[in-house]
Coordinates of C-alpha atoms (C1' of nucleotides) in Angstrom, one line a residue:
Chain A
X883 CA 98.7 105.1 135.4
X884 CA 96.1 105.6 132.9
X885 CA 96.4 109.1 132.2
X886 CA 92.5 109.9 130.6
X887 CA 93.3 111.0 127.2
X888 CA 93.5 114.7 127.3
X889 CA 91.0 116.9 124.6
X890 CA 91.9 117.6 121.3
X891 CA 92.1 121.8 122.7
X892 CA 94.3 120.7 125.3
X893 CA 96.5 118.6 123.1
X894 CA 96.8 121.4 120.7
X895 CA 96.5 124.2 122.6
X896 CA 93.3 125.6 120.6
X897 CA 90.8 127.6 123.0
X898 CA 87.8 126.6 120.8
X899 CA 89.1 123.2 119.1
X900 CA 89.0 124.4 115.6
X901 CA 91.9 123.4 113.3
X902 CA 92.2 126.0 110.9
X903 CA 91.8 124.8 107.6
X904 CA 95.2 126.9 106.1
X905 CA 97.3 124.9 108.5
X906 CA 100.8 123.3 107.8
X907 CA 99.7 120.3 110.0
X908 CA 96.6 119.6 107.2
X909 CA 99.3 119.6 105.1
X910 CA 101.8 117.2 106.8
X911 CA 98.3 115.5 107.4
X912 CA 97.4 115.0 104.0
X913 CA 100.9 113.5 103.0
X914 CA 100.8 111.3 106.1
X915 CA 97.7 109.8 105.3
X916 CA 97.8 109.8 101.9
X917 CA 96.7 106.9 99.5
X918 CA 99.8 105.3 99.6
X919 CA 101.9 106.9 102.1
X920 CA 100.9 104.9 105.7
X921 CA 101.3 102.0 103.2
X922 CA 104.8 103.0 102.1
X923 CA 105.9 104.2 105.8
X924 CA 104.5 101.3 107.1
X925 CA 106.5 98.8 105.0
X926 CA 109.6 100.9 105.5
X927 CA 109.5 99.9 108.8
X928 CA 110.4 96.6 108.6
X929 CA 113.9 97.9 107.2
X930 CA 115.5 99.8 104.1
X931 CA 114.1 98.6 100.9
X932 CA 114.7 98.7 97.3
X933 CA 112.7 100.6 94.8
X934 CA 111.3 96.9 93.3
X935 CA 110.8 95.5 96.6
X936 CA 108.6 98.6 97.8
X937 CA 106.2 98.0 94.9
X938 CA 105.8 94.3 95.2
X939 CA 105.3 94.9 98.6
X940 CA 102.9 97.7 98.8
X941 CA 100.6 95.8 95.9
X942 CA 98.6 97.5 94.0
X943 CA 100.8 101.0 93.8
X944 CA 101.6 102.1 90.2
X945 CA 105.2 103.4 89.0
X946 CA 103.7 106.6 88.7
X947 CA 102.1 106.9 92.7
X948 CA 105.5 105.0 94.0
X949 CA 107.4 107.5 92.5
X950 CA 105.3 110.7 93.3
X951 CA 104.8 109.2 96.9
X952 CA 108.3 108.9 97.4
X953 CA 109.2 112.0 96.3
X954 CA 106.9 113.9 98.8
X955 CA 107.9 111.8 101.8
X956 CA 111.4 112.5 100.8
X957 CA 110.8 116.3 101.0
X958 CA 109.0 115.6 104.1
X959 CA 112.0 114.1 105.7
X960 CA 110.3 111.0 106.6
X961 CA 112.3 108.9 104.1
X962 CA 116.1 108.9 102.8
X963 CA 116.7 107.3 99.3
X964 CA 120.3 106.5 98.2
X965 CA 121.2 105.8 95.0
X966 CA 124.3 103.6 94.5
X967 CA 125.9 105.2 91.1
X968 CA 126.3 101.7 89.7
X969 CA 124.9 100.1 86.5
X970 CA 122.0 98.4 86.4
X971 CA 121.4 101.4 89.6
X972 CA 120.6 100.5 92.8
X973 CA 118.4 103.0 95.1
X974 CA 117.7 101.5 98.8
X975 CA 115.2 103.7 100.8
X976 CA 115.0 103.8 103.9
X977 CA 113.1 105.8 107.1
X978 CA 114.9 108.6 109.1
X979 CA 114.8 109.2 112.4
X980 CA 111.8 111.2 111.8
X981 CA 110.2 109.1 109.7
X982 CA 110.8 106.1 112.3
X983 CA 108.6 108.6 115.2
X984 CA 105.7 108.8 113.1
X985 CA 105.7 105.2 111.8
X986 CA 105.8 104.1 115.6
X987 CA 102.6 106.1 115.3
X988 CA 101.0 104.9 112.2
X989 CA 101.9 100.8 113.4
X990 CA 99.4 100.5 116.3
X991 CA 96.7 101.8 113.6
X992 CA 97.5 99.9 111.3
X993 CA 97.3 97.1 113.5
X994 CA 94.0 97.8 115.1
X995 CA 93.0 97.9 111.4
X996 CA 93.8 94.7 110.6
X997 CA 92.6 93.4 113.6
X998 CA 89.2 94.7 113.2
X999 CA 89.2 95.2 109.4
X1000 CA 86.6 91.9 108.8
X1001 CA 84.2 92.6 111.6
X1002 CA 84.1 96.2 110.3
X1003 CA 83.4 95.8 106.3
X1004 CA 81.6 93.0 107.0
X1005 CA 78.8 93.9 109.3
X1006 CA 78.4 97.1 107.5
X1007 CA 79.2 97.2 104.6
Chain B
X1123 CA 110.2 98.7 129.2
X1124 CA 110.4 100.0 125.7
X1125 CA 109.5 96.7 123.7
X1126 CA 111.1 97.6 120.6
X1127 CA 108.4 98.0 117.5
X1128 CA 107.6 94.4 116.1
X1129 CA 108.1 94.6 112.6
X1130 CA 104.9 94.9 110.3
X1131 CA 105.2 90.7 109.5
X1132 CA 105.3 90.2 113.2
X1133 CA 102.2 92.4 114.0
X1134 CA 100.1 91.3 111.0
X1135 CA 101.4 88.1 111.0
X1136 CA 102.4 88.1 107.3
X1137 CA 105.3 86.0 106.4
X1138 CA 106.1 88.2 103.4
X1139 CA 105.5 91.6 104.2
X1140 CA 103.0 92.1 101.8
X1141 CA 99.4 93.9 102.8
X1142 CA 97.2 92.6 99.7
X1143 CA 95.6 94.9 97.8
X1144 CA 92.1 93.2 97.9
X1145 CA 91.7 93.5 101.7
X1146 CA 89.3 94.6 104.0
X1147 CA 92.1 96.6 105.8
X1148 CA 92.5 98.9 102.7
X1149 CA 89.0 99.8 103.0
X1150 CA 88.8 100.4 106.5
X1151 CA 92.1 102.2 106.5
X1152 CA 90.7 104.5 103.6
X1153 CA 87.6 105.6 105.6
X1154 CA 89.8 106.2 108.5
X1155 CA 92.4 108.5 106.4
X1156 CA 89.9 109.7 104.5
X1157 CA 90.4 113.7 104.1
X1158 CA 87.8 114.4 106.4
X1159 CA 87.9 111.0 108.1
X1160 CA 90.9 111.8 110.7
X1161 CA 89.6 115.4 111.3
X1162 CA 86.2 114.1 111.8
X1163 CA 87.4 111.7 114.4
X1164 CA 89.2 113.4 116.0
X1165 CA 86.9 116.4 117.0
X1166 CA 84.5 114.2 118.4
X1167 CA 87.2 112.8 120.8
X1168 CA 86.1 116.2 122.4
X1169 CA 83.0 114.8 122.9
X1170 CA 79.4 114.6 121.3
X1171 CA 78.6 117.6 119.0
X1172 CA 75.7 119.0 116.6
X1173 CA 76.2 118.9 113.1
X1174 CA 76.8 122.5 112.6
X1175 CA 79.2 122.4 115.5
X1176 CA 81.2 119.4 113.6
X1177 CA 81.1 121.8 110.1
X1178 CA 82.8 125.3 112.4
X1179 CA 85.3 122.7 113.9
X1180 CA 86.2 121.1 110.7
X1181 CA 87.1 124.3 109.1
X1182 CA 86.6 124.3 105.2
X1183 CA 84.5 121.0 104.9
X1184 CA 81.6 120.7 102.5
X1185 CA 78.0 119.8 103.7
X1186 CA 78.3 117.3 101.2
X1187 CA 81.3 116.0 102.8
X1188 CA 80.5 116.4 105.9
X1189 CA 77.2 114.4 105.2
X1190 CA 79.3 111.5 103.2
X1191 CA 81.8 110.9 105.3
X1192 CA 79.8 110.6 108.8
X1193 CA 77.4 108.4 107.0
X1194 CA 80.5 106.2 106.3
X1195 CA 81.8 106.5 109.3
X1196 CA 78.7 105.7 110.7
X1197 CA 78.3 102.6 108.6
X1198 CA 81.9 101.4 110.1
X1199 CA 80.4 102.3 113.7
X1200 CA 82.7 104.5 114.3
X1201 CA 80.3 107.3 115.1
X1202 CA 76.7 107.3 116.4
X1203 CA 74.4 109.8 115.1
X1204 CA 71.2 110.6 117.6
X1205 CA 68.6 112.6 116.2
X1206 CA 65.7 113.9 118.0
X1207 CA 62.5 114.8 116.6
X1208 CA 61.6 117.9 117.4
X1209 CA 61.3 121.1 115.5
X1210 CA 64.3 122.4 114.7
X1211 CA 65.5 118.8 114.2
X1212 CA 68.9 118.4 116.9
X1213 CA 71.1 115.9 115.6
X1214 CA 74.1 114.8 117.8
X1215 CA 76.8 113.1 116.8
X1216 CA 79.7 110.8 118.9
X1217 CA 82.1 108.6 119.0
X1218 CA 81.1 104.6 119.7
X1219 CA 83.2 102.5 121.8
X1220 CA 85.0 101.6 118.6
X1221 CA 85.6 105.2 117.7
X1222 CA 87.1 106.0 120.6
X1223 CA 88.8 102.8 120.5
X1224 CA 90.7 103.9 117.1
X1225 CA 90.7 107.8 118.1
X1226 CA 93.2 107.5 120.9
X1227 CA 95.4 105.7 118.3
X1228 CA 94.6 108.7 116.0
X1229 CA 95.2 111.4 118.7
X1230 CA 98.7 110.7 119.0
X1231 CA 99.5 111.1 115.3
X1232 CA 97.9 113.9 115.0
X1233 CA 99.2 115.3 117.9
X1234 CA 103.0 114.7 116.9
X1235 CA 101.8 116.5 113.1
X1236 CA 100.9 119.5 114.6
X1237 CA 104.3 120.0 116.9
X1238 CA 106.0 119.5 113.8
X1239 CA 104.2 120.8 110.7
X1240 CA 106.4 123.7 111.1
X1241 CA 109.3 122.6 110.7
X1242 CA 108.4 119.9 107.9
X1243 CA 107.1 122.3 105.4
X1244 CA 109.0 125.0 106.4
X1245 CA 112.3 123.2 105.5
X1246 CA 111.3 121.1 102.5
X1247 CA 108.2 122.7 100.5
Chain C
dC978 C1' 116.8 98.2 87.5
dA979 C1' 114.9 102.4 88.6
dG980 C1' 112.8 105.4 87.1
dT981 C1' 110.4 109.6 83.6
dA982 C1' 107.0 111.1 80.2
dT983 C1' 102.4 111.2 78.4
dC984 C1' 97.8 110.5 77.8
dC985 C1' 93.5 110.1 79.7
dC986 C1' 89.6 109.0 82.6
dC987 C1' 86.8 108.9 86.5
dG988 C1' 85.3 110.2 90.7
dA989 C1' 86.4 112.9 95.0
dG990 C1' 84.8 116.8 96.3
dG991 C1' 83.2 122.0 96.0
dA992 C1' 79.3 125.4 95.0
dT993 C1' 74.8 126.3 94.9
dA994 C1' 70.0 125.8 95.5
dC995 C1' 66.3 123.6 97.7
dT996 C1' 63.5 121.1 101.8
dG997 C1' 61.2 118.9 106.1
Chain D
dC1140 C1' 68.7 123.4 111.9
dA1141 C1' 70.2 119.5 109.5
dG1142 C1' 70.4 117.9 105.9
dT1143 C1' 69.5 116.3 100.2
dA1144 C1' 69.9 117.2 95.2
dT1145 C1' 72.3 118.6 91.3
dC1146 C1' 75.8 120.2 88.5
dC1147 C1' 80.5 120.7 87.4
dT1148 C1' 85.4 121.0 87.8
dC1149 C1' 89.9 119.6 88.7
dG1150 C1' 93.5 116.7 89.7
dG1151 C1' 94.5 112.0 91.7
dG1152 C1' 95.9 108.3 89.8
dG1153 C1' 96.1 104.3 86.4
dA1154 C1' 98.1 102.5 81.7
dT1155 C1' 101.4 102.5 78.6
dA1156 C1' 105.7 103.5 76.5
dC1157 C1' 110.2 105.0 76.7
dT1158 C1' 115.3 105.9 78.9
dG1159 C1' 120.0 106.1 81.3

DNA sequence: CAGTATCCCCGAGGATACTG
DNA sequence: CAGTATCCTCGGGGATACTG
């Protein structure tokens, strides 16, 4: 049932296992894993979310990162943002159904980071 | 079969959603997605390998980086590092238990980036 | 409320040279 | 071979103020 995890070469087809460095998947990579963005996918997850509630719940973020953040992963196609043209505005954002695949990915490790976060930090660091 | 994805509360047990910013989580979660952190990790899924082996298969890395990020890995015992003595010095690196633990978590991600990288930046950058 | 615009700083990270 | 030491740059990212 366990299928052994297969090699990173087999996984990615690479005959010697090198990622090359000038590689749209570093780049995808590098948005993915960004500061703030498995924070911001991750608490999308839970369900679309408005523009305040995202920064309260993702503490620490600044205007400028949430912003900046947003914008990539919206370019990315990992996350839809509609604005309701009303006044005061109203801008609900939200995961697509790409976003959603790579969040499914992102929750088991954020998960096994919390789970081990203490033992980790603490014993080392 | 497919238990649908419990939402972040329900897996980290938060009532409100919000991962603190002065967590232990954060850190570990910023080693992990470090910019070399992930790449790192995931070449030694392929099994133990020599320092200059790690530098070819993480195309474009620093020595410095390559240095500072094992030793923090290291420090999260994520990696083991075994150096013999001899002249030339043979260090091999690998992953712990607990590396492996969070790589096969990693592999998956970074397997679904590289099917799509493509197609993400090819669209929207 | 949901952003943009600006200023500014610090440290991640690269380049290079050196060593046991 | 497997690193360390040093210098230096660049841009990530915070703080603050402003706007439709």
């Amino acid at each position: 049932m366990t299928v052994s995890t297969p090699s990173l070469s087999e996984l990615l087809r690479l005959d010697d296992g090198v990622l090359p460095a000038a590689c749209p998947s570093r780049v995808v990579l590098d948005h993915v894993t960004s500061r703030w963005g498995v924070l911001l996918l991750v608490a999308l997850s839970d369900g679309t979310l408005r523009w305040g509630e995202l920064r309260r719940r993702v503490e620490g973020i600044s205007e400028k990162m949430l912003a900046q953040t947003l914008r990539v992963l919206e370019a990315d196609g990992f996350v839809r943002r509609d604005a309701q043209p009303t006044i005061p505005p109203r801008v609900d954002y939200s995961l697509t159904d790409r976003g959603r695949e790579i969040t499914e990915l992102l929750i088991p490790l954020m998960h096994w980071i919390v789970q081990h976060a203490e033992d980790i930090v603490g014993a080392g660091d």
